[in-house]
Short mmCIF file of C-alpha atoms in Angstrom, two decimals:
data_model
loop_
_atom_site.label_atom_id
_atom_site.label_comp_id
_atom_site.label_asym_id
_atom_site.label_seq_id
_atom_site.Cartn_x
_atom_site.Cartn_y
_atom_site.Cartn_z
CA MET A 1 -0.89 19.96 -0.07
CA LYS A 2 0.57 22.64 2.17
CA SER A 3 3.15 25.34 1.72
CA LEU A 4 5.71 26.43 4.41
CA ARG A 5 8.39 29.07 4.55
CA PRO A 6 11.82 27.48 3.83
CA ALA A 7 14.10 27.01 6.74
CA GLY A 8 16.98 28.58 4.72
CA ASN A 9 16.61 30.48 1.52
CA LYS A 10 20.19 31.40 0.42
CA SER A 11 22.58 28.92 -1.09
CA GLN A 12 25.94 29.02 0.64
CA ASP A 13 27.98 26.76 -1.54
CA SER A 14 31.08 27.93 -3.32
CA GLY A 15 30.71 28.23 -7.03
CA ILE A 16 27.19 29.35 -6.74
CA ALA A 17 26.50 33.11 -7.04
CA GLU A 18 23.34 35.03 -6.00
CA MET A 19 21.63 37.13 -8.59
CA GLU A 20 18.59 39.03 -7.47
CA GLU A 21 17.22 39.22 -11.07
CA LEU A 22 16.79 35.51 -11.41
CA PRO A 23 13.08 34.87 -10.65
CA VAL A 24 12.12 32.93 -7.49
CA PRO A 25 9.52 30.22 -8.38
CA GLN A 26 6.09 31.37 -7.08
CA HIS A 27 2.79 29.52 -6.44
CA ILE A 28 4.27 26.05 -6.76
CA LYS A 29 1.70 23.48 -7.74
CA ILE A 30 2.06 19.66 -7.54
CA SER A 31 -0.24 17.50 -9.67
CA ASN A 32 -0.61 14.11 -11.28
CA ILE A 33 0.74 12.44 -8.09
CA THR A 34 1.20 8.69 -8.26
CA CYS A 35 3.08 6.35 -5.86
CA ASP A 36 6.44 7.01 -7.60
CA SER A 37 6.02 10.25 -9.60
CA PHE A 38 4.52 13.76 -9.73
CA LYS A 39 4.37 16.91 -11.90
CA ILE A 40 5.50 20.22 -10.63
CA CYS A 41 5.05 23.70 -12.02
CA TRP A 42 5.31 27.30 -10.78
CA ASP A 43 4.91 30.95 -11.94
CA MET A 44 7.95 32.93 -13.03
CA ASP A 45 8.67 36.39 -14.40
CA ALA A 46 8.33 35.82 -18.15
CA ARG A 47 10.90 38.60 -18.90
CA VAL A 48 13.88 36.53 -17.72
CA LYS A 49 12.71 33.00 -18.49
CA GLU A 50 15.30 32.81 -21.41
CA ARG A 51 18.08 33.26 -18.93
CA ILE A 52 17.17 30.20 -16.91
CA THR A 53 19.14 27.08 -17.89
CA HIS A 54 18.44 24.81 -14.91
CA TYR A 55 16.11 24.07 -12.07
CA PHE A 56 17.49 23.01 -8.63
CA ILE A 57 14.81 20.85 -7.01
CA ASP A 58 15.21 19.77 -3.27
CA LEU A 59 12.94 16.88 -2.24
CA ASN A 60 12.91 15.48 1.33
CA LYS A 61 10.70 13.09 3.32
CA LYS A 62 8.67 15.25 5.72
CA GLU A 63 10.25 13.91 8.78
CA ASN A 64 13.66 15.21 7.66
CA LYS A 65 14.21 18.35 9.69
CA ASN A 66 17.28 19.54 7.93
CA SER A 67 17.07 22.92 6.21
CA ASN A 68 16.51 23.05 2.45
CA LYS A 69 19.97 23.99 1.19
CA PHE A 70 21.38 22.90 -2.15
CA LYS A 71 24.59 20.81 -2.08
CA HIS A 72 25.84 19.13 -5.20
CA LYS A 73 26.90 16.05 -3.29
CA ASP A 74 23.38 15.51 -1.58
CA VAL A 75 22.18 12.77 -3.89
CA PRO A 76 19.46 11.57 -4.25
CA THR A 77 17.51 14.31 -2.31
CA LYS A 78 18.66 17.11 -4.67
CA LEU A 79 18.19 17.34 -8.32
CA VAL A 80 19.82 19.52 -10.99
CA ALA A 81 17.46 19.48 -14.03
CA LYS A 82 17.73 21.28 -17.32
CA ALA A 83 15.08 23.86 -17.78
CA VAL A 84 12.18 22.32 -19.63
CA PRO A 85 8.62 23.62 -20.33
CA LEU A 86 6.41 23.37 -17.21
CA PRO A 87 4.88 21.30 -15.75
CA MET A 88 7.91 19.09 -15.27
CA THR A 89 7.39 15.35 -14.64
CA VAL A 90 9.55 13.98 -11.80
CA ARG A 91 9.94 10.25 -12.13
CA GLY A 92 12.93 8.07 -11.72
CA HIS A 93 15.08 10.83 -10.20
CA TRP A 94 14.36 9.58 -6.75
CA PHE A 95 13.23 6.24 -5.31
CA LEU A 96 9.81 7.63 -4.16
CA SER A 97 7.78 5.55 -1.68
CA PRO A 98 4.05 5.33 -1.88
CA ARG A 99 1.82 6.90 0.85
CA THR A 100 4.72 9.05 2.06
CA GLU A 101 4.78 12.69 2.89
CA TYR A 102 7.46 14.79 1.16
CA THR A 103 8.48 18.46 1.01
CA VAL A 104 9.78 20.11 -2.13
CA ALA A 105 11.40 23.47 -2.96
CA VAL A 106 12.85 24.94 -6.16
CA GLN A 107 15.47 27.37 -7.29
CA THR A 108 15.92 28.67 -10.81
CA ALA A 109 19.53 28.80 -12.02
CA SER A 110 21.71 30.07 -14.83
CA LYS A 111 24.86 28.22 -15.81
CA GLN A 112 27.77 30.51 -16.39
CA SER A 113 30.53 30.21 -18.90
CA ASP A 114 32.98 29.10 -16.22
CA GLY A 115 30.70 26.28 -15.08
CA ASP A 116 29.36 27.94 -11.99
CA TYR A 117 25.66 28.73 -11.41
CA ALA A 118 23.87 31.89 -10.67
CA VAL A 119 20.73 31.01 -8.66
CA SER A 120 17.65 32.52 -7.33
CA GLU A 121 16.51 32.32 -3.74
CA TRP A 122 14.69 29.11 -2.75
CA SER A 123 10.99 29.03 -3.28
CA GLU A 124 8.50 28.32 -0.46
CA ILE A 125 8.48 24.69 0.64
CA ILE A 126 5.47 22.67 -0.52
CA GLU A 127 4.24 19.53 1.25
CA PHE A 128 2.52 16.64 -0.58
CA CYS A 129 1.95 12.96 -0.20
CA THR A 130 2.54 10.25 -2.73
CA ALA A 131 -0.35 7.96 -3.67
CA ASP A 132 -1.22 4.27 -3.28
CA TYR A 133 -0.23 1.60 -5.66
CA SER A 134 -2.13 1.90 -8.92
CA ALA A 135 -3.81 -1.03 -10.69
CA VAL A 136 -0.59 -1.42 -12.79
CA HIS A 137 1.57 -1.92 -9.60
CA LEU A 138 -1.03 -4.25 -8.04
CA THR A 139 -1.03 -6.36 -11.14
CA GLN A 140 2.68 -6.68 -10.85
CA LEU A 141 2.25 -7.88 -7.29
CA LEU A 142 -0.48 -10.26 -8.35
CA GLU A 143 1.82 -11.81 -11.03
CA LYS A 144 4.60 -12.31 -8.43
CA ALA A 145 2.14 -13.97 -6.05
CA GLU A 146 0.83 -16.30 -8.78
CA ALA A 147 4.28 -17.45 -9.51
CA ILE A 148 4.69 -19.03 -6.04
CA ALA A 149 1.03 -19.99 -5.11
CA GLY A 150 1.52 -23.68 -5.64
CA ARG A 151 -1.16 -26.29 -6.23
CA MET A 152 -4.71 -26.09 -4.99
CA LEU A 153 -6.01 -27.96 -2.08
CA ARG A 154 -9.65 -28.50 -1.24
CA PHE A 155 -11.33 -26.92 1.79
CA SER A 156 -14.75 -26.56 3.17
CA SER A 157 -14.82 -23.71 5.72
CA PHE A 158 -13.44 -20.28 6.61
CA TYR A 159 -12.38 -19.67 10.22
CA ARG A 160 -11.57 -16.76 12.51
CA ASN A 161 -9.57 -17.09 15.68
CA GLN A 162 -9.86 -14.53 18.57
CA HIS A 163 -9.78 -14.43 22.34
CA LYS A 164 -12.95 -15.44 24.36
CA GLU A 165 -13.41 -11.71 25.22
CA TYR A 166 -13.79 -10.82 21.63
CA PHE A 167 -16.63 -13.16 21.02
CA ASP A 168 -18.29 -12.23 24.31
CA HIS A 169 -18.16 -8.56 23.10
CA VAL A 170 -19.76 -9.68 19.84
CA ARG A 171 -22.64 -11.39 21.54
CA GLU A 172 -23.22 -8.76 24.23
CA ALA A 173 -22.58 -5.44 22.32
CA GLN A 174 -22.88 -6.17 18.62
CA GLY A 175 -26.08 -8.13 18.34
CA ASN A 176 -24.18 -11.44 17.78
CA LYS A 177 -22.54 -10.05 14.66
CA MET A 178 -18.82 -9.73 13.85
CA LEU A 179 -18.70 -6.21 12.41
CA PRO A 180 -16.32 -4.94 9.75
CA TYR A 181 -13.37 -2.95 11.01
CA MET A 182 -10.70 -0.91 9.30
CA LYS A 183 -7.78 -2.90 7.77
CA ASP A 184 -4.53 -2.30 9.68
CA ASN A 185 -1.22 -1.23 8.14
CA SER A 186 0.26 -4.71 7.66
CA GLY A 187 1.67 -5.66 4.29
CA SER A 188 2.83 -3.41 1.49
CA HIS A 189 3.16 0.21 2.36
CA GLY A 190 1.44 1.23 -0.93
CA SER A 191 -1.53 -1.12 -0.54
CA PRO A 192 -4.77 0.81 -1.23
CA ILE A 193 -6.76 -1.18 1.28
CA SER A 194 -4.66 -0.38 4.41
CA GLY A 195 -6.36 2.04 6.63
CA LYS A 196 -9.26 2.33 4.17
CA LEU A 197 -11.11 -0.95 3.58
CA HIS A 198 -13.40 -2.28 6.27
CA GLY A 199 -13.97 -5.99 6.66
CA VAL A 200 -13.75 -9.08 8.82
CA LEU A 201 -10.55 -11.14 8.57
CA PHE A 202 -10.77 -14.90 8.00
CA SER A 203 -8.41 -17.77 7.13
CA CYS A 204 -8.86 -20.78 5.06
CA ASN A 205 -5.57 -22.69 4.89
CA THR A 206 -5.65 -26.25 5.89
CA GLU A 207 -2.99 -28.78 7.02
CA PHE A 208 -1.77 -30.87 4.19
CA ASN A 209 -1.98 -34.14 6.04
CA THR A 210 -5.51 -33.71 7.55
CA GLY A 211 -7.19 -31.38 5.14
CA LYS A 212 -8.48 -29.39 8.22
CA PRO A 213 -7.68 -25.99 9.69
CA PRO A 214 -4.46 -26.02 11.88
CA GLN A 215 -4.92 -26.32 15.68
CA ASP A 216 -2.51 -23.45 16.46
CA SER A 217 -3.17 -19.75 15.88
CA PRO A 218 -1.43 -16.46 16.69
CA TYR A 219 -4.78 -14.69 17.34
CA GLY A 220 -6.47 -16.65 20.14
CA ARG A 221 -7.76 -20.08 21.17
CA HIS A 222 -11.35 -19.51 20.28
CA ARG A 223 -12.35 -20.23 16.65
CA PHE A 224 -15.50 -19.31 14.66
CA GLU A 225 -15.87 -21.61 11.76
CA VAL A 226 -18.36 -21.10 8.94
CA LEU A 227 -19.07 -23.15 5.82
CA ALA A 228 -17.34 -21.65 2.78
CA GLU A 229 -20.56 -21.25 0.82
CA GLU A 230 -21.89 -18.85 3.40
CA LEU A 231 -19.36 -16.31 2.50
CA PHE A 232 -17.98 -17.25 -0.95
CA HIS A 233 -20.40 -18.09 -3.84
CA PRO A 234 -21.32 -16.95 -7.33
CA LYS A 235 -23.01 -13.76 -6.08
CA THR A 236 -19.79 -12.47 -4.53
CA ASN A 237 -16.81 -10.92 -6.14
CA LEU A 238 -13.12 -11.81 -5.40
CA TYR A 239 -10.27 -9.21 -5.49
CA PHE A 240 -6.52 -9.36 -4.98
CA GLY A 241 -5.35 -7.02 -2.24
CA ASP A 242 -1.65 -7.59 -1.38
CA PHE A 243 1.32 -9.83 -1.38
CA TYR A 244 3.94 -9.71 1.38
CA CYS A 245 6.30 -11.44 3.85
CA MET A 246 7.57 -10.51 7.26
CA TYR A 247 11.27 -11.48 7.03
CA THR A 248 10.21 -15.13 6.78
CA ALA A 249 10.38 -17.90 4.17
CA TYR A 250 6.53 -18.10 3.78
CA HIS A 251 4.39 -15.42 2.14
CA PHE A 252 0.92 -13.94 2.67
CA VAL A 253 -1.68 -13.06 -0.01
CA ILE A 254 -4.57 -10.82 0.95
CA LEU A 255 -7.83 -11.39 -0.82
CA VAL A 256 -11.10 -9.59 -0.48
CA ILE A 257 -14.55 -11.21 -0.84
CA ALA A 258 -17.38 -8.66 -1.34
CA PRO A 259 -21.06 -9.44 -2.10
CA GLU A 260 -22.08 -8.06 -5.47
CA GLY A 261 -23.15 -4.36 -5.22
CA SER A 262 -22.07 -3.86 -1.60
CA GLU A 263 -20.17 -0.91 -0.40
CA GLY A 264 -17.09 -2.99 -0.12
CA ASP A 265 -17.58 -4.23 -3.68
CA ASP A 266 -17.78 -0.62 -5.06
CA PHE A 267 -14.58 0.17 -3.13
CA CYS A 268 -12.69 -2.73 -4.62
CA LYS A 269 -13.90 -2.34 -8.12
CA GLN A 270 -12.17 1.07 -8.20
CA ARG A 271 -8.91 0.02 -6.62
CA LEU A 272 -8.14 -3.63 -6.87
CA PRO A 273 -7.62 -6.46 -9.57
CA ALA A 274 -10.66 -8.62 -9.83
CA LEU A 275 -10.16 -12.43 -9.95
CA ASP A 276 -12.25 -15.03 -11.65
CA LEU A 277 -14.04 -17.04 -8.91
CA THR A 278 -13.69 -20.23 -10.79
CA ASP A 279 -10.23 -19.88 -12.29
CA ASN A 280 -7.45 -18.16 -10.27
CA ARG A 281 -4.26 -19.34 -8.48
CA PHE A 282 -5.42 -18.53 -4.88
CA LEU A 283 -9.03 -19.26 -4.08
CA THR A 284 -11.74 -20.80 -6.19
CA CYS A 285 -15.42 -21.67 -6.04
CA THR A 286 -16.62 -24.12 -8.73
CA GLU A 287 -19.88 -25.85 -9.28
CA GLY A 288 -19.95 -29.54 -9.89
CA GLU A 289 -22.36 -31.61 -12.05
CA ASP A 290 -24.46 -32.28 -8.99
CA GLY A 291 -24.87 -28.48 -8.39
CA ARG A 292 -22.74 -28.48 -5.27
CA LEU A 293 -20.02 -25.88 -4.78
CA ALA A 294 -16.37 -26.97 -4.41
CA PHE A 295 -13.74 -24.83 -2.89
CA HIS A 296 -9.95 -24.81 -3.30
CA HIS A 297 -7.06 -22.71 -1.79
CA ALA A 298 -3.46 -22.29 -2.80
CA GLN A 299 -1.07 -24.54 -0.89
CA ASP A 300 2.16 -22.56 -0.83
CA VAL A 301 0.93 -19.04 0.47
CA ILE A 302 -0.91 -18.14 3.62
CA LEU A 303 -4.23 -16.57 2.60
CA GLU A 304 -5.79 -13.69 4.62
CA ILE A 305 -9.42 -13.31 3.51
CA ILE A 306 -11.23 -10.07 4.16
CA PHE A 307 -14.98 -10.30 3.98
CA THR A 308 -16.48 -6.85 3.75
CA GLU A 309 -19.95 -7.36 5.42
CA PRO A 310 -20.99 -8.36 9.03
CA VAL A 311 -20.99 -12.00 9.86
CA ASP A 312 -23.54 -13.41 12.31
CA LEU A 313 -22.19 -15.99 14.79
CA ALA A 314 -25.40 -18.02 13.97
CA GLN A 315 -24.09 -18.64 10.51
CA GLY A 316 -21.30 -20.95 11.93
CA GLN A 317 -19.92 -22.73 15.05
CA LEU A 318 -17.71 -21.35 17.84
CA ALA A 319 -15.34 -23.70 19.63
CA GLU A 320 -12.04 -23.69 21.55
CA ILE A 321 -8.96 -25.14 19.70
CA SER A 322 -6.58 -27.61 21.37
CA GLY A 323 -3.37 -26.10 20.01
CA HIS A 324 -1.19 -23.24 21.11
CA GLN A 325 -1.29 -19.47 20.60
CA LEU A 326 1.70 -18.73 18.43
CA MET A 327 2.32 -15.07 19.19
CA GLY A 328 5.25 -14.66 16.89
CA THR A 329 3.28 -15.33 13.78
CA SER A 330 0.67 -12.57 14.16
CA THR A 331 0.46 -10.21 11.18
CA ILE A 332 -1.17 -7.37 13.01
CA ASN A 333 0.45 -4.14 11.64
CA ALA A 334 3.36 -6.33 10.43
CA LYS A 335 5.90 -4.52 8.24
CA LYS A 336 6.78 -6.02 4.89
CA ASP A 337 10.40 -7.10 4.28
CA PRO A 338 11.69 -4.44 1.91
CA SER A 339 14.59 -6.70 0.75
CA CYS A 340 12.56 -9.78 -0.40
CA LYS A 341 12.92 -10.12 -4.17
CA THR A 342 9.92 -12.52 -4.32
CA CYS A 343 7.26 -10.01 -3.11
CA ASN A 344 8.56 -6.52 -3.90
CA ILE A 345 8.21 -4.49 -7.03
CA SER A 346 10.38 -1.63 -8.05
CA VAL A 347 8.27 1.38 -6.93
CA GLY A 348 8.76 1.35 -3.19
CA ARG A 349 7.53 -1.07 -0.55
#
């Protein structure tokens, strides 16, 4: 959290008078930051606290270069709040977005008998960044995803499509292992895994008529395919990561598979809703009477599976697919549709 000198201190609106004796908020502190709220407090001269009837709070996204000047009509970036004991919780006054940098400045004010305000100078400008989605918000996303997941289809393998050059690099420079890499910024803006979780991305969706992986892919014509039990079994944990769409009729669900006790498992335990491996709406691993594992995936969503550990090419098979490379369906750094009622929740995108 940073502080800056305000671009403009004095209020210039008619109906607002300057009074030097009103205290300027000092040493502003922002705390208890979530994806859609924060607490704000500051130091004031105790001798004139009783004269303060209101706070003027100016909040802007950091990229907004306009000077911090109070105007009554500038809603929703400006807030007139009745003076309350500090710290003051700011929630619901603005539609705050997660993972977004904001600036905030404060004036103290005294409402006069004629309805006008006497105000202090603006405080220093403070910068802060809102947080990722909390477990509560992710659970809301999870419930929305469960509502459209559809019936479960059986599958037997995970697969990863890439260009030939990628797999050549894996062999020559990475000891035959596909190494975890940082998750990109595709999906929900508030997802706690974007730009933080490391893993290897796999798919598992199958074609309804064949029960096999599709022959087309947006990521490349070379496919690594590995038996499902190599990555997904009773000694792994499964987590819900995100739910989104890209201005399309179909939706994506991101799941994370992490071996028990791994670094990725520790990361997910602190941030993501855990799913029951044998009983959830997206991806299951169950054991039959014969001791064999059976695997099922949801039919009506496209699953993106992040496996948090390195995967050796020797664990599966590499082959070239016969279909096309569908460039328009890639989700690399894809932005979520903020207007979709199916996959958005009410605390930002």
